[in-house]
Short mmCIF file of C-alpha atoms in Angstrom, two decimals:
data_model
loop_
_atom_site.label_atom_id
_atom_site.label_comp_id
_atom_site.label_asym_id
_atom_site.label_seq_id
_atom_site.Cartn_x
_atom_site.Cartn_y
_atom_site.Cartn_z
CA UNK A 1 2.52 -33.97 -35.27
CA UNK A 2 2.20 -30.75 -33.19
CA UNK A 3 5.43 -29.22 -31.85
CA UNK A 4 5.58 -27.01 -28.84
CA UNK A 5 8.46 -24.76 -28.11
CA UNK A 6 8.51 -24.83 -24.31
CA UNK A 7 11.00 -21.94 -24.18
CA UNK A 8 8.49 -19.55 -26.26
CA UNK A 9 5.61 -20.66 -24.14
CA UNK A 10 7.43 -19.92 -20.73
CA UNK A 11 8.77 -16.66 -22.02
CA UNK A 12 5.46 -15.61 -23.22
CA UNK A 13 3.85 -16.45 -19.87
CA UNK A 14 6.63 -14.51 -18.06
CA UNK A 15 6.02 -11.30 -20.13
CA UNK A 16 2.22 -11.73 -19.74
CA UNK A 17 2.20 -12.49 -16.00
CA UNK A 18 4.49 -9.42 -15.50
CA UNK A 19 2.16 -7.27 -17.58
CA UNK A 20 -0.85 -8.38 -15.60
CA UNK A 21 0.89 -7.52 -12.26
CA UNK A 22 2.13 -4.18 -13.61
CA UNK A 23 -1.44 -3.37 -14.69
CA UNK A 24 -2.75 -4.36 -11.36
CA UNK A 25 -0.44 -2.16 -9.53
CA UNK A 26 -1.15 0.72 -11.76
CA UNK A 27 -4.89 0.34 -11.12
CA UNK A 28 -4.51 0.13 -7.29
CA UNK A 29 -1.95 2.79 -7.12
CA UNK A 30 0.64 0.47 -5.57
CA UNK A 31 4.41 0.69 -6.15
CA UNK A 32 5.81 -2.79 -5.75
CA UNK A 33 9.45 -3.40 -5.94
CA UNK A 34 10.82 -4.72 -9.26
CA UNK A 35 12.16 -7.85 -7.39
CA UNK A 36 8.73 -8.72 -6.02
CA UNK A 37 6.76 -8.36 -9.34
CA UNK A 38 9.46 -10.58 -11.17
CA UNK A 39 9.30 -13.17 -8.48
CA UNK A 40 5.53 -13.30 -8.71
CA UNK A 41 5.73 -13.43 -12.51
CA UNK A 42 8.19 -16.43 -12.21
CA UNK A 43 5.59 -18.32 -10.15
CA UNK A 44 3.17 -17.86 -12.93
CA UNK A 45 5.82 -18.94 -15.42
CA UNK A 46 6.45 -22.11 -13.40
CA UNK A 47 2.78 -22.81 -13.30
CA UNK A 48 2.74 -22.82 -17.32
CA UNK A 49 5.31 -25.58 -17.24
CA UNK A 50 2.85 -27.85 -15.28
CA UNK A 51 1.09 -28.09 -18.74
CA UNK A 52 4.30 -30.00 -19.70
CA UNK A 53 4.48 -32.03 -16.96
CA UNK A 54 0.86 -32.70 -15.50
CA UNK A 55 2.02 -34.36 -12.32
CA UNK A 56 -0.46 -32.42 -10.11
CA UNK A 57 -3.89 -32.54 -11.66
CA UNK A 58 -5.43 -30.08 -9.07
CA UNK A 59 -3.20 -27.34 -10.45
CA UNK A 60 -5.13 -27.62 -13.81
CA UNK A 61 -8.49 -27.11 -12.10
CA UNK A 62 -10.18 -23.67 -11.45
CA UNK A 63 -9.25 -23.96 -7.75
CA UNK A 64 -5.51 -24.52 -8.78
CA UNK A 65 -5.63 -21.54 -10.96
CA UNK A 66 -7.19 -19.44 -8.30
CA UNK A 67 -4.56 -20.69 -5.81
CA UNK A 68 -1.62 -19.69 -8.14
CA UNK A 69 -2.99 -16.27 -8.66
CA UNK A 70 -3.25 -15.74 -4.98
CA UNK A 71 0.22 -16.75 -4.50
CA UNK A 72 1.39 -14.34 -7.18
CA UNK A 73 -0.38 -11.43 -5.69
CA UNK A 74 1.02 -12.46 -2.05
CA UNK A 75 4.52 -12.26 -3.41
CA UNK A 76 3.97 -9.06 -5.56
CA UNK A 77 2.00 -7.03 -3.01
CA UNK A 78 1.87 -8.67 0.21
CA UNK A 79 -1.39 -9.45 2.18
CA UNK A 80 -1.48 -6.66 4.90
CA UNK A 81 -5.17 -7.08 5.38
CA UNK A 82 -8.21 -8.94 3.73
CA UNK A 83 -9.80 -5.87 2.20
CA UNK A 84 -6.45 -4.55 0.72
CA UNK A 85 -5.67 -8.09 -0.72
CA UNK A 86 -9.32 -8.78 -2.03
CA UNK A 87 -9.09 -5.29 -3.91
CA UNK A 88 -5.82 -6.45 -5.51
CA UNK A 89 -7.23 -9.77 -6.52
CA UNK A 90 -10.25 -8.07 -8.23
CA UNK A 91 -7.96 -5.74 -10.08
CA UNK A 92 -5.69 -8.65 -11.22
CA UNK A 93 -8.66 -10.48 -12.66
CA UNK A 94 -10.05 -7.51 -14.50
CA UNK A 95 -6.65 -6.78 -15.89
CA UNK A 96 -6.82 -10.61 -17.13
CA UNK A 97 -10.15 -10.26 -18.61
CA UNK A 98 -8.99 -7.00 -20.25
CA UNK A 99 -6.16 -8.56 -22.01
CA UNK A 100 -8.07 -11.91 -22.88
CA UNK A 101 -10.84 -9.91 -24.36
CA UNK A 102 -8.81 -7.61 -26.26
CA UNK A 103 -6.91 -10.58 -27.86
CA UNK A 104 -10.30 -12.31 -28.89
CA UNK A 105 -11.34 -8.98 -30.28
CA UNK A 106 -8.29 -8.46 -32.40
CA UNK A 107 -8.38 -12.04 -33.64
CA UNK A 108 -11.94 -11.68 -34.60
CA UNK A 109 -11.29 -8.32 -36.36
CA UNK A 110 -8.33 -9.64 -38.43
CA UNK A 111 -10.06 -12.97 -39.50
CA UNK A 112 -11.20 -13.38 -43.00
CA UNK A 113 -14.80 -13.39 -43.29
CA UNK A 114 -14.87 -16.07 -45.85
CA UNK A 115 -13.13 -18.50 -43.45
CA UNK A 116 -15.80 -17.86 -40.81
CA UNK A 117 -18.51 -18.66 -43.35
CA UNK A 118 -16.72 -21.84 -44.47
CA UNK A 119 -16.47 -22.84 -40.89
CA UNK A 120 -20.17 -22.27 -40.24
CA UNK A 121 -21.31 -24.72 -42.98
CA UNK A 122 -18.90 -27.39 -42.12
CA UNK A 123 -18.86 -27.30 -38.53
CA UNK A 124 -21.03 -29.98 -36.74
CA UNK A 125 -24.10 -29.31 -34.60
CA UNK A 126 -21.91 -30.08 -31.46
CA UNK A 127 -19.19 -27.69 -32.36
CA UNK A 128 -21.77 -24.87 -32.99
CA UNK A 129 -23.29 -25.46 -29.70
CA UNK A 130 -19.95 -25.09 -27.88
CA UNK A 131 -19.35 -21.99 -29.67
CA UNK A 132 -22.74 -20.62 -28.59
CA UNK A 133 -21.92 -21.64 -25.12
CA UNK A 134 -18.51 -19.80 -25.48
CA UNK A 135 -20.18 -16.76 -26.64
CA UNK A 136 -22.56 -16.70 -23.60
CA UNK A 137 -19.49 -17.30 -21.17
CA UNK A 138 -17.67 -14.26 -23.19
CA UNK A 139 -20.62 -12.05 -22.45
CA UNK A 140 -20.84 -12.99 -18.76
CA UNK A 141 -16.99 -12.41 -18.61
CA UNK A 142 -17.50 -8.90 -20.23
CA UNK A 143 -20.15 -8.00 -17.76
CA UNK A 144 -17.86 -9.18 -14.78
CA UNK A 145 -15.03 -7.45 -16.26
CA UNK A 146 -17.15 -4.11 -16.48
CA UNK A 147 -18.18 -4.67 -12.91
CA UNK A 148 -14.58 -5.03 -11.80
CA UNK A 149 -13.64 -2.24 -13.85
CA UNK A 150 -16.08 0.19 -12.01
CA UNK A 151 -14.80 -1.30 -8.79
CA UNK A 152 -11.08 -1.04 -9.40
CA UNK A 153 -11.60 2.65 -10.96
CA UNK A 154 -13.40 3.72 -7.67
CA UNK A 155 -10.52 2.30 -5.61
CA UNK A 156 -7.86 3.97 -7.96
CA UNK A 157 -9.69 7.42 -7.55
CA UNK A 158 -9.58 6.89 -3.69
CA UNK A 159 -5.98 6.09 -3.94
CA UNK A 160 -5.24 9.04 -6.12
CA UNK A 161 -7.01 11.39 -3.68
CA UNK A 162 -5.11 9.96 -0.81
CA UNK A 163 -1.84 10.17 -2.62
CA UNK A 164 -2.51 14.07 -3.12
CA UNK A 165 -2.30 14.27 0.68
CA UNK A 166 0.75 12.30 1.45
CA UNK A 167 3.72 14.36 2.62
CA UNK A 168 7.44 13.73 3.50
CA UNK A 169 8.14 14.32 7.10
CA UNK A 170 11.50 14.84 8.95
CA UNK A 171 11.48 15.18 12.83
CA UNK A 172 14.56 16.32 14.53
CA UNK A 173 14.91 15.55 18.34
CA UNK A 174 18.08 15.40 20.41
CA UNK A 175 20.37 15.36 17.53
CA UNK A 176 18.56 12.52 15.71
CA UNK A 177 16.40 12.57 12.82
CA UNK A 178 13.34 10.37 12.03
CA UNK A 179 12.05 10.38 8.43
CA UNK A 180 8.57 9.03 7.34
CA UNK A 181 5.69 9.45 4.96
CA UNK A 182 2.74 11.37 6.58
CA UNK A 183 -1.03 11.72 5.63
CA UNK A 184 -2.61 15.16 6.09
CA UNK A 185 -5.81 14.41 7.85
CA UNK A 186 -8.22 17.49 7.74
CA UNK A 187 -10.33 15.84 10.52
CA UNK A 188 -7.51 15.65 12.86
CA UNK A 189 -8.09 18.58 15.39
CA UNK A 190 -6.02 17.26 18.21
CA UNK A 191 -4.00 19.69 20.26
CA UNK A 192 -2.03 19.62 23.50
CA UNK A 193 -4.34 21.44 25.93
CA UNK A 194 -1.66 23.54 27.59
CA UNK A 195 0.11 25.15 24.75
CA UNK A 196 -2.50 24.68 22.06
CA UNK A 197 0.24 23.13 19.96
CA UNK A 198 -0.93 20.76 17.07
CA UNK A 199 -0.33 17.16 17.55
CA UNK A 200 1.18 14.94 14.81
CA UNK A 201 0.36 11.08 15.44
CA UNK A 202 3.04 8.78 14.40
CA UNK A 203 3.78 4.89 14.71
CA UNK A 204 5.55 4.07 17.97
CA UNK A 205 7.86 1.78 15.87
CA UNK A 206 9.55 4.77 14.27
CA UNK A 207 11.12 5.62 17.37
CA UNK A 208 12.88 2.45 18.45
CA UNK A 209 16.28 3.39 19.70
CA UNK A 210 15.49 7.04 19.75
CA UNK A 211 13.02 7.56 22.60
CA UNK A 212 13.51 5.75 26.11
CA UNK A 213 12.39 2.13 25.82
CA UNK A 214 10.11 2.52 29.01
CA UNK A 215 8.13 5.16 26.89
CA UNK A 216 7.76 2.72 23.95
CA UNK A 217 6.79 -0.19 26.45
CA UNK A 218 4.06 1.90 27.98
CA UNK A 219 2.62 2.84 24.54
CA UNK A 220 2.61 -0.83 23.27
CA UNK A 221 0.99 -2.10 26.55
CA UNK A 222 -1.62 0.64 26.34
CA UNK A 223 -1.19 1.61 30.06
CA UNK A 224 0.26 5.10 29.81
CA UNK A 225 0.06 6.41 33.11
CA UNK A 226 1.20 3.32 35.25
CA UNK A 227 3.80 2.66 32.46
CA UNK A 228 5.32 6.12 33.00
CA UNK A 229 5.14 5.96 36.77
CA UNK A 230 7.14 2.75 36.66
CA UNK A 231 9.65 4.16 34.21
CA UNK A 232 10.10 7.35 36.41
CA UNK A 233 11.25 5.25 39.28
CA UNK A 234 13.91 3.77 37.19
CA UNK A 235 17.13 5.34 36.20
CA UNK A 236 17.07 5.47 32.24
CA UNK A 237 18.91 7.71 30.08
CA UNK A 238 18.13 8.22 26.26
CA UNK A 239 18.42 10.61 23.57
CA UNK A 240 15.26 12.40 24.70
CA UNK A 241 15.00 13.67 28.26
CA UNK A 242 11.85 13.77 30.39
CA UNK A 243 11.66 17.53 29.85
CA UNK A 244 10.23 16.85 26.44
CA UNK A 245 7.58 14.55 27.51
CA UNK A 246 3.98 15.29 27.13
CA UNK A 247 0.76 13.48 28.09
CA UNK A 248 -2.00 14.40 25.72
CA UNK A 249 -5.63 13.70 26.71
CA UNK A 250 -8.02 12.63 23.79
CA UNK A 251 -11.25 10.81 23.14
CA UNK A 252 -11.35 7.41 21.68
CA UNK A 253 -13.78 5.83 19.30
CA UNK A 254 -15.84 5.01 22.31
CA UNK A 255 -16.05 8.50 23.33
CA UNK A 256 -13.92 7.42 26.64
CA UNK A 257 -11.18 9.68 27.76
CA UNK A 258 -7.87 8.26 27.15
CA UNK A 259 -4.06 9.39 27.13
CA UNK A 260 -1.40 9.45 24.71
CA UNK A 261 2.31 9.68 25.16
CA UNK A 262 3.86 12.53 23.20
CA UNK A 263 7.02 14.65 23.27
CA UNK A 264 8.17 18.01 21.85
CA UNK A 265 10.54 17.93 19.06
CA UNK A 266 13.32 20.35 18.11
CA UNK A 267 11.88 20.98 14.85
CA UNK A 268 9.50 19.32 11.96
CA UNK A 269 10.16 19.70 8.27
CA UNK A 270 7.24 18.89 5.93
CA UNK A 271 7.79 18.65 2.18
CA UNK A 272 4.25 19.01 0.46
CA UNK A 273 3.41 20.05 -2.98
CA UNK A 274 7.04 21.25 -3.80
CA UNK A 275 7.04 23.43 -0.70
CA UNK A 276 8.82 23.10 2.62
CA UNK A 277 6.98 23.87 5.99
CA UNK A 278 9.14 24.47 9.16
CA UNK A 279 7.31 23.74 12.46
CA UNK A 280 8.80 24.29 16.00
CA UNK A 281 5.65 24.56 17.92
CA UNK A 282 4.18 20.94 17.70
CA UNK A 283 3.70 17.80 19.64
CA UNK A 284 4.58 14.38 18.23
CA UNK A 285 2.05 11.66 19.65
CA UNK A 286 2.79 7.89 19.69
CA UNK A 287 0.35 5.36 18.46
CA UNK A 288 0.61 1.63 19.36
CA UNK A 289 -0.87 0.27 16.10
CA UNK A 290 -0.24 0.77 12.49
CA UNK A 291 -1.72 3.89 11.06
CA UNK A 292 -1.80 2.30 7.62
CA UNK A 293 -2.33 -1.39 7.15
CA UNK A 294 -0.25 -1.38 3.84
CA UNK A 295 2.35 0.98 5.35
CA UNK A 296 1.70 3.85 2.99
CA UNK A 297 2.32 6.39 5.66
CA UNK A 298 3.55 6.17 9.30
CA UNK A 299 2.21 9.55 10.34
CA UNK A 300 -1.14 11.62 10.67
CA UNK A 301 -0.23 15.30 10.03
CA UNK A 302 -2.28 18.08 11.67
CA UNK A 303 -3.53 20.64 8.82
CA UNK A 304 -2.28 23.24 10.79
CA UNK A 305 1.18 22.13 10.26
CA UNK A 306 0.93 23.04 6.44
CA UNK A 307 -0.36 26.50 7.03
CA UNK A 308 1.01 29.03 4.38
CA UNK A 309 2.60 31.14 7.47
CA UNK A 310 4.97 28.11 7.97
CA UNK A 311 6.40 27.85 4.58
CA UNK A 312 9.86 28.76 4.00
CA UNK A 313 11.61 29.70 0.82
CA UNK A 314 14.83 27.63 1.45
CA UNK A 315 15.75 25.17 4.12
CA UNK A 316 18.88 23.25 5.05
CA UNK A 317 18.72 19.62 5.15
CA UNK A 318 17.36 18.31 8.43
CA UNK A 319 20.32 15.94 8.86
CA UNK A 320 22.68 18.96 8.74
CA UNK A 321 20.52 20.58 11.39
CA UNK A 322 20.24 17.56 13.49
CA UNK A 323 24.23 17.27 13.44
CA UNK A 324 24.64 20.95 14.49
CA UNK A 325 22.00 20.67 17.16
CA UNK A 326 23.99 17.48 18.61
CA UNK A 327 27.27 19.13 18.41
CA UNK A 328 26.01 22.26 20.25
#
């Protein structure tokens, strides 16, 4: 009689699923919260419990296994967009192939050669055919794992390159401070025509409760000029007055001239490569969409904002400066 210790099986599955998710996050350069990873690992552990109570046969099929892995990835990393999720799925299966292949390799390495010889002479033809079929599947799996490795490694390199251009941004305006993560875009050449000040583009949602609601509404609706005309006819007071408002012309993807709402901040502090840059002559532009589908950054930083001439040796915290500005 075979005895199966359910607690050991479930505990081992929890550790294995957690390891797979951490490997996936490492390959993809993602930093999920510990709670989300543990929650996803628990889903995989509950699935292992189906083996003891097979009340849902579908979960034991290939489709059921894929469905469970999709649920785990959704909980651990979210969906955001199809390309982002699909790359996570490939990295997850690559990690699974690596762990499974490593376990088989170690088992084969440590196995006594005489035992394999005895098995070869005593095994039936049917068993040997199944072993050959399994070996073929193993080779196919290794080829797939190599392909997934190349793809995942390429994605990891791209992620590492992007991470090298991520900066911490603090923007002070009207006694308020907005902090976010920015991406230095060397292809961003947008400047305000009148002053020539560089423009940093930010997600409009960052400014909820700071900028006048009419400005945010005009950005979201995409009708900048008409939206601002209606706003000017209404009495509205906010942290930022109209003297800070800027209208920035730019060319969209279709080469048509468009307008962007912007404003002049009191200051910008950028922390990049262990250095702090202070910018006072700049414009903040508002974008209606999400600059990053997975929210890795919420601002696109103009390369002129990290010029060596703007570097400071020491800088007081933005919060303290904002409070001083408000008090004055």
